[in-house]
Short mmCIF file of C-alpha atoms in Angstrom, two decimals:
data_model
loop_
_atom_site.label_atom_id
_atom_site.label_comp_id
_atom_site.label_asym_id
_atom_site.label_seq_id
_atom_site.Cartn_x
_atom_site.Cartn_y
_atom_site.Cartn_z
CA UNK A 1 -50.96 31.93 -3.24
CA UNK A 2 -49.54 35.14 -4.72
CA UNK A 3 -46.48 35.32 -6.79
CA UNK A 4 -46.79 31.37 -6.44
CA UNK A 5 -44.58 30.59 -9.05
CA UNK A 6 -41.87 32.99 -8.34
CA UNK A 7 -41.39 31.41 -4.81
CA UNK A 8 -41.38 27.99 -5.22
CA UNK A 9 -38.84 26.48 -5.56
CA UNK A 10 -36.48 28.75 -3.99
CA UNK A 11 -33.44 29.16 -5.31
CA UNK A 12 -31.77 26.25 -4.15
CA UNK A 13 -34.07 24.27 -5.36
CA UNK A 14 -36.23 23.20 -2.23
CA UNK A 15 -40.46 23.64 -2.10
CA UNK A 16 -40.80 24.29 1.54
CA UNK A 17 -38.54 21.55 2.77
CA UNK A 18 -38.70 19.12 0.07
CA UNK A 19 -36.60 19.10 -3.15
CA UNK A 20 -33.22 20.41 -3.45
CA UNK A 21 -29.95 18.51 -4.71
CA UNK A 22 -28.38 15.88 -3.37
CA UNK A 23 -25.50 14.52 -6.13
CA UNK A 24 -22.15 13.55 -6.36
CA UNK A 25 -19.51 16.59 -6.78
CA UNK A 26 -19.22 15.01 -10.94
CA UNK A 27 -22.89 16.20 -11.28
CA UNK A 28 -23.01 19.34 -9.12
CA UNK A 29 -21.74 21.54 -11.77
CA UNK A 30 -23.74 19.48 -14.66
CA UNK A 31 -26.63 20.95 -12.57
CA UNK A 32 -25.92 24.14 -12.24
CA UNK A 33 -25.07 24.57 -15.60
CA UNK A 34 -28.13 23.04 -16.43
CA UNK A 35 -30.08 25.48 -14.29
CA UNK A 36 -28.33 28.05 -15.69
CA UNK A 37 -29.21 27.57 -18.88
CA UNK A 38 -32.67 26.67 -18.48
CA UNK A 39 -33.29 30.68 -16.19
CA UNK A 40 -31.18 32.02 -19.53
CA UNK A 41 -32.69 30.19 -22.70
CA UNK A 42 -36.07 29.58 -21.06
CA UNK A 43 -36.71 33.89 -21.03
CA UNK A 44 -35.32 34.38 -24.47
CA UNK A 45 -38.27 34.90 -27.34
CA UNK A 46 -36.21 32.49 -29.71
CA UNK A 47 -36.58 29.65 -27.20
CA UNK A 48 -40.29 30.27 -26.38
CA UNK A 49 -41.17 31.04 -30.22
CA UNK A 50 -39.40 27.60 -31.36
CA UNK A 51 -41.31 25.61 -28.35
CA UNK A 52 -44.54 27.49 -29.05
CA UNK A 53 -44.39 26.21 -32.82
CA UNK A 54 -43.61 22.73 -32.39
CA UNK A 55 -46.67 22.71 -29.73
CA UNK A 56 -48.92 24.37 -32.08
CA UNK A 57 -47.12 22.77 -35.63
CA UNK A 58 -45.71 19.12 -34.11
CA UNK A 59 -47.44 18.37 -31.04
CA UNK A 60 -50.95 19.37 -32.35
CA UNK A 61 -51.91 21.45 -29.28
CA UNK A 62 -53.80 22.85 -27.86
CA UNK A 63 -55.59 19.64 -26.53
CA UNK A 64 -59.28 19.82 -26.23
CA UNK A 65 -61.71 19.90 -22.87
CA UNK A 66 -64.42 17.35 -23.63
CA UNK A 67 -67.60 16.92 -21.48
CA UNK A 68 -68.15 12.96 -20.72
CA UNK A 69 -72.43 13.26 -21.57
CA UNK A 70 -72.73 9.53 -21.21
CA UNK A 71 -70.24 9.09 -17.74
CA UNK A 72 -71.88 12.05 -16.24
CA UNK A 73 -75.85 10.99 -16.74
CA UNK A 74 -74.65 7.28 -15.71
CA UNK A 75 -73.27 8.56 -12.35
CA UNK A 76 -74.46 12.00 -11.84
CA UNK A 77 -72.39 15.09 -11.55
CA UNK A 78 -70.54 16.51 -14.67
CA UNK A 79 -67.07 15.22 -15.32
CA UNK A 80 -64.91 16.76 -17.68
CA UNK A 81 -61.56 15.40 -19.82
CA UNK A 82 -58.46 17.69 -20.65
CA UNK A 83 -57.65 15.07 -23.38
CA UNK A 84 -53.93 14.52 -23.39
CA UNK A 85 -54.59 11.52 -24.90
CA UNK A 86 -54.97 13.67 -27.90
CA UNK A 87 -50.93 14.87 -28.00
CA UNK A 88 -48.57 13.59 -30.46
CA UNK A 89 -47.11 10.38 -28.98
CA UNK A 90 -50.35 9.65 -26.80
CA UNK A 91 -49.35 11.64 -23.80
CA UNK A 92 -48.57 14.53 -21.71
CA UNK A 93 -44.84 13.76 -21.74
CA UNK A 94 -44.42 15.07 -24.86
CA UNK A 95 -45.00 18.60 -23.36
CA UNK A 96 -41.72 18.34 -21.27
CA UNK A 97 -39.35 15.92 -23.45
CA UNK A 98 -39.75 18.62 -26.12
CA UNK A 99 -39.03 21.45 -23.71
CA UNK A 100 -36.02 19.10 -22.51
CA UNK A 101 -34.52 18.32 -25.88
CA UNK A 102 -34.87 21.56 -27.23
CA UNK A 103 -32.59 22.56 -24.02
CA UNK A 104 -30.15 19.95 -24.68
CA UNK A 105 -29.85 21.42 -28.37
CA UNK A 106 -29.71 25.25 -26.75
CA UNK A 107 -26.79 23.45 -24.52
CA UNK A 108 -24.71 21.50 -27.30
CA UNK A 109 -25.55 18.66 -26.11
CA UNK A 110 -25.22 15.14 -28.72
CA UNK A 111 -27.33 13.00 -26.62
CA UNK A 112 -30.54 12.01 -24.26
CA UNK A 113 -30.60 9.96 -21.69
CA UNK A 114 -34.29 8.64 -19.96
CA UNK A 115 -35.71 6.38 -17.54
CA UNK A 116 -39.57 5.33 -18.80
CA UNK A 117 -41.92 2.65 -16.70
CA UNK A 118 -45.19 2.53 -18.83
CA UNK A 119 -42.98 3.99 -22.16
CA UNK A 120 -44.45 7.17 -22.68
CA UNK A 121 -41.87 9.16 -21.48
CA UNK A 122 -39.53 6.96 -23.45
CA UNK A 123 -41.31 7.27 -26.26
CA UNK A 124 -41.78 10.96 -26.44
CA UNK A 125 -37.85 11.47 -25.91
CA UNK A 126 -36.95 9.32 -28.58
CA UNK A 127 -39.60 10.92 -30.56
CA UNK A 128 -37.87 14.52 -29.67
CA UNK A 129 -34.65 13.28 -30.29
CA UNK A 130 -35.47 12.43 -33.76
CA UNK A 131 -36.95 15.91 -34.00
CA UNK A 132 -33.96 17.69 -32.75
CA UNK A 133 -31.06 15.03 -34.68
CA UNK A 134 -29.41 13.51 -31.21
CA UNK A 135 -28.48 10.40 -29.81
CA UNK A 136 -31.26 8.65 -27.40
CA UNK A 137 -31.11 5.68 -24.57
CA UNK A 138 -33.76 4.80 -22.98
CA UNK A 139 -33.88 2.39 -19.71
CA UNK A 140 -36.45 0.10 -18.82
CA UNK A 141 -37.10 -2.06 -16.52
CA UNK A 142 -37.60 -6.13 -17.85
CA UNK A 143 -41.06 -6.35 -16.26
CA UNK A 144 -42.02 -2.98 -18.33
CA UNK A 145 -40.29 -4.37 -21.58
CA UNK A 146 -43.07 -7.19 -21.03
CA UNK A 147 -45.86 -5.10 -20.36
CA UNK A 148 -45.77 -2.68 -22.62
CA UNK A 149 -44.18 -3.82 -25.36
CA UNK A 150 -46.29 -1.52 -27.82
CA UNK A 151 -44.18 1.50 -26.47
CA UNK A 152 -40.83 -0.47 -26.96
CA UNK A 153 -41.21 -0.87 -30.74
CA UNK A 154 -42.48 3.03 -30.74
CA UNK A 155 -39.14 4.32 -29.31
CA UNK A 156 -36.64 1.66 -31.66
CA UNK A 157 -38.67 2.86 -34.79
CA UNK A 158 -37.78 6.34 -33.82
CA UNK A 159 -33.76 5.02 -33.24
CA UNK A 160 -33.58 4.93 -29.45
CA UNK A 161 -31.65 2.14 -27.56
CA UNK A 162 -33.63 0.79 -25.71
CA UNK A 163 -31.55 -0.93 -22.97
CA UNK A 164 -33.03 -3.53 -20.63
CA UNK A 165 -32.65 -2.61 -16.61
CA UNK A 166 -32.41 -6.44 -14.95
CA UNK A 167 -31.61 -5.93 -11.56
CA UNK A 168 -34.08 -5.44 -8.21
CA UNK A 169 -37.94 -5.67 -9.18
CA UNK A 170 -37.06 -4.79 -12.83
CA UNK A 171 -39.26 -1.51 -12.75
CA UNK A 172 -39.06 2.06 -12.24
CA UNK A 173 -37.58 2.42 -9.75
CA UNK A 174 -34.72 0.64 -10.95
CA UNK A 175 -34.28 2.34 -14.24
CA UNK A 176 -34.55 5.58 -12.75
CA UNK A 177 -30.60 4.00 -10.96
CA UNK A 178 -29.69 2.83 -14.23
CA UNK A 179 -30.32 6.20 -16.19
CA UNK A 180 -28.60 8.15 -13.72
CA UNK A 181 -25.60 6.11 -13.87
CA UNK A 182 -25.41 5.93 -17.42
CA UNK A 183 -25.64 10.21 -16.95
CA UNK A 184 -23.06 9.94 -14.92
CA UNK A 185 -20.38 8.99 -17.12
CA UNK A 186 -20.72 11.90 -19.64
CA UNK A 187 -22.49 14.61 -18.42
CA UNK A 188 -20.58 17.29 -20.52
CA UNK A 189 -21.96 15.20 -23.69
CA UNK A 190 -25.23 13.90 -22.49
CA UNK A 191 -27.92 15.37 -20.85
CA UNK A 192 -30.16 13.37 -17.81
CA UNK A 193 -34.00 14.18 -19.36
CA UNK A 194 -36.27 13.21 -15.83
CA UNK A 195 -39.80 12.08 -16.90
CA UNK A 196 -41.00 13.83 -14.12
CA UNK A 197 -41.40 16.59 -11.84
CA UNK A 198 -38.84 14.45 -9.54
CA UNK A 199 -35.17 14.56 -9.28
CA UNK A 200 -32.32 16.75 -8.39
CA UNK A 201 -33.03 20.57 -8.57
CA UNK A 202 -33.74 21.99 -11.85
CA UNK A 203 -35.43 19.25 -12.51
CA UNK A 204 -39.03 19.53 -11.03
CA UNK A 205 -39.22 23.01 -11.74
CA UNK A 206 -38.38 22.73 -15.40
CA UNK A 207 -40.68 19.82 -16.09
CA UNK A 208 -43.41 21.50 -14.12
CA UNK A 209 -43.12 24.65 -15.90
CA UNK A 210 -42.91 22.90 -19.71
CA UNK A 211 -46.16 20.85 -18.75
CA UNK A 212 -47.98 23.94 -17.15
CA UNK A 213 -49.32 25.01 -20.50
CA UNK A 214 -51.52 21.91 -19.65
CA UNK A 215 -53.39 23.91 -16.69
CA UNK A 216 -52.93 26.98 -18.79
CA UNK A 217 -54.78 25.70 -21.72
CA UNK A 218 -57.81 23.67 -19.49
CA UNK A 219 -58.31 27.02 -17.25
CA UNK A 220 -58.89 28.88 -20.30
CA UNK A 221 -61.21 26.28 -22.45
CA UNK A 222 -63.50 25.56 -18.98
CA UNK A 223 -63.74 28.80 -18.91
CA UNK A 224 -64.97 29.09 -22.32
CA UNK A 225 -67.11 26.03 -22.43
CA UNK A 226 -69.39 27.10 -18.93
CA UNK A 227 -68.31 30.19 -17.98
CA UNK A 228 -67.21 28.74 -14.68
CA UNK A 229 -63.94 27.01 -13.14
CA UNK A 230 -64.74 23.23 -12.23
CA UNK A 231 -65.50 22.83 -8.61
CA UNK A 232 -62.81 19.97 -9.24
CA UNK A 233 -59.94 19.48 -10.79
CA UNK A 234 -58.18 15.40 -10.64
CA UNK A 235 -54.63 13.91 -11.99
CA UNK A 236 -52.95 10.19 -11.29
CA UNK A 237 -49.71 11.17 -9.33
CA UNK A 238 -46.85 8.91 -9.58
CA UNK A 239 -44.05 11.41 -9.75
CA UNK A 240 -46.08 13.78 -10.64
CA UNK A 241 -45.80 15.47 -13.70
CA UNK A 242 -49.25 15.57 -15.29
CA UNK A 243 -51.13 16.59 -12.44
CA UNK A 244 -48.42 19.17 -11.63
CA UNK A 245 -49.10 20.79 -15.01
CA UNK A 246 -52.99 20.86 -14.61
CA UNK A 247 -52.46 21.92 -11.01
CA UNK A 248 -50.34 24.49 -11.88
CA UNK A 249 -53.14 26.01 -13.81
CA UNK A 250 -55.27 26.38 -11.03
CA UNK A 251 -53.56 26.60 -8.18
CA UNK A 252 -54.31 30.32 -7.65
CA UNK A 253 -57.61 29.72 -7.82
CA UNK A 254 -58.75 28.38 -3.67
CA UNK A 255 -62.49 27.71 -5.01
CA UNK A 256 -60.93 25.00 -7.16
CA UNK A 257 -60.61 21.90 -4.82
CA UNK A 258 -57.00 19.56 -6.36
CA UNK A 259 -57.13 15.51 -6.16
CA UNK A 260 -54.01 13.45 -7.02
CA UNK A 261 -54.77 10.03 -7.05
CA UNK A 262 -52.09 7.51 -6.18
CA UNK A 263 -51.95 3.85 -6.86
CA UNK A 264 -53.24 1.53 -3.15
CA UNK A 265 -53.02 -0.96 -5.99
CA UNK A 266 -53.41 -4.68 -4.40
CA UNK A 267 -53.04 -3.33 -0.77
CA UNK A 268 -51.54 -1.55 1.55
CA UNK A 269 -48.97 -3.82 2.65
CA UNK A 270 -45.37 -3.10 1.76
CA UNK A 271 -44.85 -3.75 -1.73
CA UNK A 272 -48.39 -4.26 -2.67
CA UNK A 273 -48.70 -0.24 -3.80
CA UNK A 274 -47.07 2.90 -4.64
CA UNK A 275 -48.59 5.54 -2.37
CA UNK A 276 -45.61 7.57 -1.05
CA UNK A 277 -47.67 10.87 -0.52
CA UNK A 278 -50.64 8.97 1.57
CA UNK A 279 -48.37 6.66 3.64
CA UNK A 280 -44.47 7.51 3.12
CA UNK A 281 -42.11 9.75 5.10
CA UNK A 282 -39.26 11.75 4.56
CA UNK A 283 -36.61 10.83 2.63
CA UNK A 284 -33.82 11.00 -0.27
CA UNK A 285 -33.95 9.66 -3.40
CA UNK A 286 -32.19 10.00 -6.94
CA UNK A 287 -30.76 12.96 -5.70
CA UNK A 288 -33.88 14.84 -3.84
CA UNK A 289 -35.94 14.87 -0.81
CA UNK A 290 -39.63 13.49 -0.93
CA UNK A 291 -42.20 11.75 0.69
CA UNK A 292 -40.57 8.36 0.58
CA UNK A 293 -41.87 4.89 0.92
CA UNK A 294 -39.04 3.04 3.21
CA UNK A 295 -38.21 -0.42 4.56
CA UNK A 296 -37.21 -0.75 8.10
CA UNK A 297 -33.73 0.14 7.68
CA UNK A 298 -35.01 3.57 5.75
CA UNK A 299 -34.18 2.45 2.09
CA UNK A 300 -36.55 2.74 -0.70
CA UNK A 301 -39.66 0.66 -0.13
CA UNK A 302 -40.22 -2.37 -2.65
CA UNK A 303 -43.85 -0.86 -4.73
CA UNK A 304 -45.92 -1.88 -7.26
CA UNK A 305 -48.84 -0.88 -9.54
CA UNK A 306 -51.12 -2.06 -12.35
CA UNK A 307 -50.05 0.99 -14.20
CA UNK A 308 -46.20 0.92 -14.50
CA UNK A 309 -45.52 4.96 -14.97
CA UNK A 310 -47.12 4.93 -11.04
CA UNK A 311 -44.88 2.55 -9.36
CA UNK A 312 -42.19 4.72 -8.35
CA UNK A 313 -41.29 4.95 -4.11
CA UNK A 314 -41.39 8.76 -3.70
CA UNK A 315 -43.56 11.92 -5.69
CA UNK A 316 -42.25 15.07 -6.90
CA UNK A 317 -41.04 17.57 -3.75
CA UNK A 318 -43.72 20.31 -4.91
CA UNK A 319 -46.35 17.79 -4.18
CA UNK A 320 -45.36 17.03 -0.91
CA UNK A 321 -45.48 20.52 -0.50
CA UNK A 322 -48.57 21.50 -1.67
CA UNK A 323 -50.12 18.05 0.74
CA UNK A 324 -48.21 19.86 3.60
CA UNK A 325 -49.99 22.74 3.12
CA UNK A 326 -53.64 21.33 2.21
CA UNK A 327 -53.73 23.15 -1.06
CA UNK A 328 -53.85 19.55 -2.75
CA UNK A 329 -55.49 16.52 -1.25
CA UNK A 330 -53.88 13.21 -2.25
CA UNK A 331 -56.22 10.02 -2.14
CA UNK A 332 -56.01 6.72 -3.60
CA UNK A 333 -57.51 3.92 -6.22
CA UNK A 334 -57.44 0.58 -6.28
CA UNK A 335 -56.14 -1.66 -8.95
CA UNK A 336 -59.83 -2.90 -8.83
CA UNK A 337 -61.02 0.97 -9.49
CA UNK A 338 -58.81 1.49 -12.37
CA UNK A 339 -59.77 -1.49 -14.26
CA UNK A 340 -63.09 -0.30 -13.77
CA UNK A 341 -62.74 2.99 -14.54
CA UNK A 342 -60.77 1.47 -17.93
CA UNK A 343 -63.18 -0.40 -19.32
CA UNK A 344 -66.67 2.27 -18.69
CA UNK A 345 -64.34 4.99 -19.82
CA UNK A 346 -63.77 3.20 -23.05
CA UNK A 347 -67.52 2.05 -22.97
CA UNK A 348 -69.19 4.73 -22.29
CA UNK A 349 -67.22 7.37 -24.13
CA UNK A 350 -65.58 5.61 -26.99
CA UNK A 351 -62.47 6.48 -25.11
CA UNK A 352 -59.44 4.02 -23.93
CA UNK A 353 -57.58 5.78 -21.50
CA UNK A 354 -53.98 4.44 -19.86
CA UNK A 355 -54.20 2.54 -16.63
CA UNK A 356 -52.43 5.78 -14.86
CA UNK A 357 -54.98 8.21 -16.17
CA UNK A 358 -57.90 5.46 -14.99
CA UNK A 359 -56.96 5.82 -11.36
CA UNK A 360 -58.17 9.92 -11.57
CA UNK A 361 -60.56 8.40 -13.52
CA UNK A 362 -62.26 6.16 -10.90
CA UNK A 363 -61.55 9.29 -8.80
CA UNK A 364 -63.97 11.56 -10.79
CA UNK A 365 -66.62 8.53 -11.22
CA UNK A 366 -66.65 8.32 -7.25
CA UNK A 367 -66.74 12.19 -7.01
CA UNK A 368 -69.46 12.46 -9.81
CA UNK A 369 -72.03 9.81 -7.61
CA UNK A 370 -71.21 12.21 -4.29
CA UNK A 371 -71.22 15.42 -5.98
CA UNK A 372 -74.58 15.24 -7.72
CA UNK A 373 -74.51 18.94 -8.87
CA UNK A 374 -70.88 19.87 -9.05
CA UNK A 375 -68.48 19.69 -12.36
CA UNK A 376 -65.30 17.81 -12.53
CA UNK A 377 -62.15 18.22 -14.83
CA UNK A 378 -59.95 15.14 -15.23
CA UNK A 379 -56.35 15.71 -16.89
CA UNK A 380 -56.31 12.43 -19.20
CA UNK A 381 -52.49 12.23 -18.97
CA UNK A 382 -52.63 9.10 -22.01
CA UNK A 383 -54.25 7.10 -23.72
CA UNK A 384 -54.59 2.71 -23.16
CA UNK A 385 -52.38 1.84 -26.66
CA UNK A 386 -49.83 0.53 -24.41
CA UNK A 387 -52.20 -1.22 -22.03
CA UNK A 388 -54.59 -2.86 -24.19
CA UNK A 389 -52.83 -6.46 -24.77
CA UNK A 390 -51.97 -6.60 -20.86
CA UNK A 391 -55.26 -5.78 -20.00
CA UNK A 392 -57.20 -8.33 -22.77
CA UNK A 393 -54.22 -11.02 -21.84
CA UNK A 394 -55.06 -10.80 -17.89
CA UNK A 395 -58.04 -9.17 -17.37
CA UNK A 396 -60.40 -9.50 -20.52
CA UNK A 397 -62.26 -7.19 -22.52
CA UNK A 398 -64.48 -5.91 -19.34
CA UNK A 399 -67.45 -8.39 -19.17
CA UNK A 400 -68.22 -8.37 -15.36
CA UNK A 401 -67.09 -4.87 -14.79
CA UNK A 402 -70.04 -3.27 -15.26
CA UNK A 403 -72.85 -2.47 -12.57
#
C-alpha cells in the first residue's frame, strides 16, 4: 500500500470505482471551491497549528489506549480500547466537525449545516460552531429526537436549531435529504458539514484525513504500551468515519488484520438492518457512489439499527474499496450482541460505551474467545450518555445478559 494516501481518492474524487460527485450544477462549484480550499488551507502551518491546539487545548487529546484486564481474563485474548469516549463532546466526531468548522471560518463562511442520527455529530458541530462564532442547524430525524434526547438538549444549550426531519422512517437517512436541501439554498453562505466519510467528493477524504490522527495516535501508544502492533484492529461502520480514522493508521501495516462491524440488527430481511457493505450493491446516494442497500426498483433500501448513527443505506466509497480489495474485512453484530457487549463493557470495565461502538465491541469479545493468544485494539468511537435511558426504558439495566 505505498504512497496510500496520495492515491486514493484520485483526483476526481473516486476510491477505485466508488466515490466521486454526483450534484446538481448549483453545488458543483460549492464543491470545488470547497476542495479547493481544503488542498490550500489544509497545507498551510497556520491551519494545522490552530487545529493542532484546539486538539491538544479544547478537545483534550490525545485520547488514551487502555488494556480491558477484566474483559480479556473473562474471555481470553487481550483486547484493547482507543478511548474516544474520552474526547470533548463524548466522541470521535469532534475530530472532524472541528477540522470542518475551522474550514468554514478559513472560507468566510456564517453558517453550519449537519445531518446527526445518534446526536454526536450534531452535537460536536454545534459545539464547534460555538467555538468558531457561526450559525448552526442541525437535522434529525423524529425517531432520533425520541431516542436520544440527551444529545438534543446538548446541541440547543450550545445555540443550534435543532430542526425536526418528519418525513419517510424519520431517521438518517432522511435527514441526511433534509440537510442537503437546506445546503442547497445558500451554499455561498453556508457550508454542508457531512458527519461522515460519505458524500460528494471532498467530503470523505477530508473527514477521513481530520479523524486519521485517531489511527495516528493508537499506532503510536500500542506501540509504546507492548512494543508490538495489535494482531487486530476493530471499528462499528455505519458511514464510516471512526473506523476510517483508526484504519487509516494502520493500513500500511498488512500484519495488522481490519474488522468493521456493521449493524445485522433484528435480521437480515429488508429493513430489519443496515449492512450495505455485507449485502448491498452498487449504487448512488447523496451525491456519491457506494455499496448501496436497494429495493426492487434500485432506490435506497428502508434500514434500521439499535444504534441510530448506524442506520444509514450505503458506507463511505473508501470502504467499499478497501472490502474490494480484501485489505478490510466487514462482518456483522446483532442487536442481541451489542446489548451484550453494552452492558459487560460497562460491567466489567466501569465503562458505558454507545450502542455503535458496542457492535466492534461484541466483535473483539468474539475475537478475544477465538484468538486465545492474540491482542485486539477496539476504536471506542463514544461513549452510552445518549443511550442510557433507551436502553434502561426497553431493555433494563442488564440482568440476564450475563453468561
Amino acid at each position: 500500500m505505498k504512497n496510500y494516501f496520495k492515491k486514493f481518492p484520485d483526483e476526481n474524487g473516486y476510491f477505485g470505482e466508488y466515490g466521486g460527485s454526483f450534484v446538481p450544477e448549483i453545488l458543483a462549484d460549492e464543491m470545488k471551491k470547497i476542495n479547493d480550499a481544503y488542498y490550500s488551507i489544509s497545507k498551510s502551518h497556520e491551519f494545522i497549528s490552530e487545529l493542532r491546539s484546539i486538539r491538544k487545548h479544547f478537545q483534550g487529546r490525545p485520547t488514551p489506549v487502555f488494556y480491558c484486564g477484566r474483559l480479556s481474563e473473562k474471555y481470553g485474548g487481550r483486547i484493547y480500547l482507543k478511548r474516544e469516549d474520552l474526547n470533548h463532546t463524548g466522541a470521535h466526531k469532534l475530530n472532524h466537525c472541528m477540522g470542518e468548522a475551522l474550514l468554514a471560518k478559513y472560507m468566510g463562511k456564517k453558517k453550519v449545516i449537519a445531518e446527526t442520527g445518534a446526536g454526536q455529530h450534531g452535537v460536536a458541530l454545534a459545539t464547534a460552531a460555538a467555538y468558531f462564532g457561526l450559525e448552526c442547524e442541525i437535522y434529525m430525524g423524529e425517531v432520533d429526537i425520541a431516542k436520544e434526547h440527551p444529545n438534543v438538549i446538548r446541541m440547543q444549550l450550545l445555540g443550534a436549531k435543532v430542526i425536526p426531519v418528519t418525513h419517510g422512517l424519520k431517521t438518517l437517512k432522511e435527514a441526511v435529504d433534509a440537510a442537503f436541501e437546506a445546503y442547497l439554498k445558500d451554499p455561498v453562505n453556508s457550508i454542508y458539514c457531512i458527519g461522515s466519510v460519505v458524500g460528494p467528493h471532498p467530503f470523505p477524504m477530508m473527514v477521513r484525513d481530520f479523524q486519521h490522527v485517531v489511527g495516528i495516535e493508537a499506532r503510536e501508544q500500542f506501540l509504546e504500551m507492548t512494543g508490538e502492533l495489535p494482531d487486530a484492529v476493530t471499528a462499528c461502520v455505519g458511514g464510516g468515519s471512526n473506523a476510517m480514522g483508526i484504519f487509516a493508521g494502520f493500513i500500511n501495516d498488512e500484519d495488522v488484520s481490519l474488522i468493521g462491524v456493521e449493524p445485522s440488527g433484528r435480521s437480515l430481511k429488508m429493513g430489519d438492518h443496515a449492512a450495505s457493505l455485507s449485502y448491498g450493491k452498487s449504487g448512488i446516494i447523496h451525491g456519491f457512489k457506494t455499496y448501496l442497500l436497494q429495493n426492487e426498483k434500485g432506490e435506497p433500501a428502508p434500514v434500521y439499527s439499535i444504534a441510530s448513527g448506524l442506520d444509514y443505506p450505503g458506507s463511505g466509497p473508501e470502504h467499499c474499496m478497501l472490502k474490494d480489495m480484501g485489505r478490510v474485512h466487514y462482518t456483522v453484530a446483532t442487536d442481541k450482541e451489542c446489548l451484550e457487549a453494552f452492558y459487560k463493557l460497562s460491567r466489567y470495565e466501569g465503562i458505558i460505551p454507545a450502542l455503535e461502538s458496542s457492535h466492534a465491541v461484541a466483535y473483539a469479545i468474539k475475537y478475544a474467545l477465538e484468538n486465545k493468544h492474540k491482542s485486539i485494539l477496539v476504536n471506542l468511537s463514544g461513549r452510552g450518555d445518549k443511550d442510557i435511558d433507551f436502553i434502561v426504558e426497553n431493555y433494563g439495566t442488564g440482568e440476564g445478559y450475563f453468561d
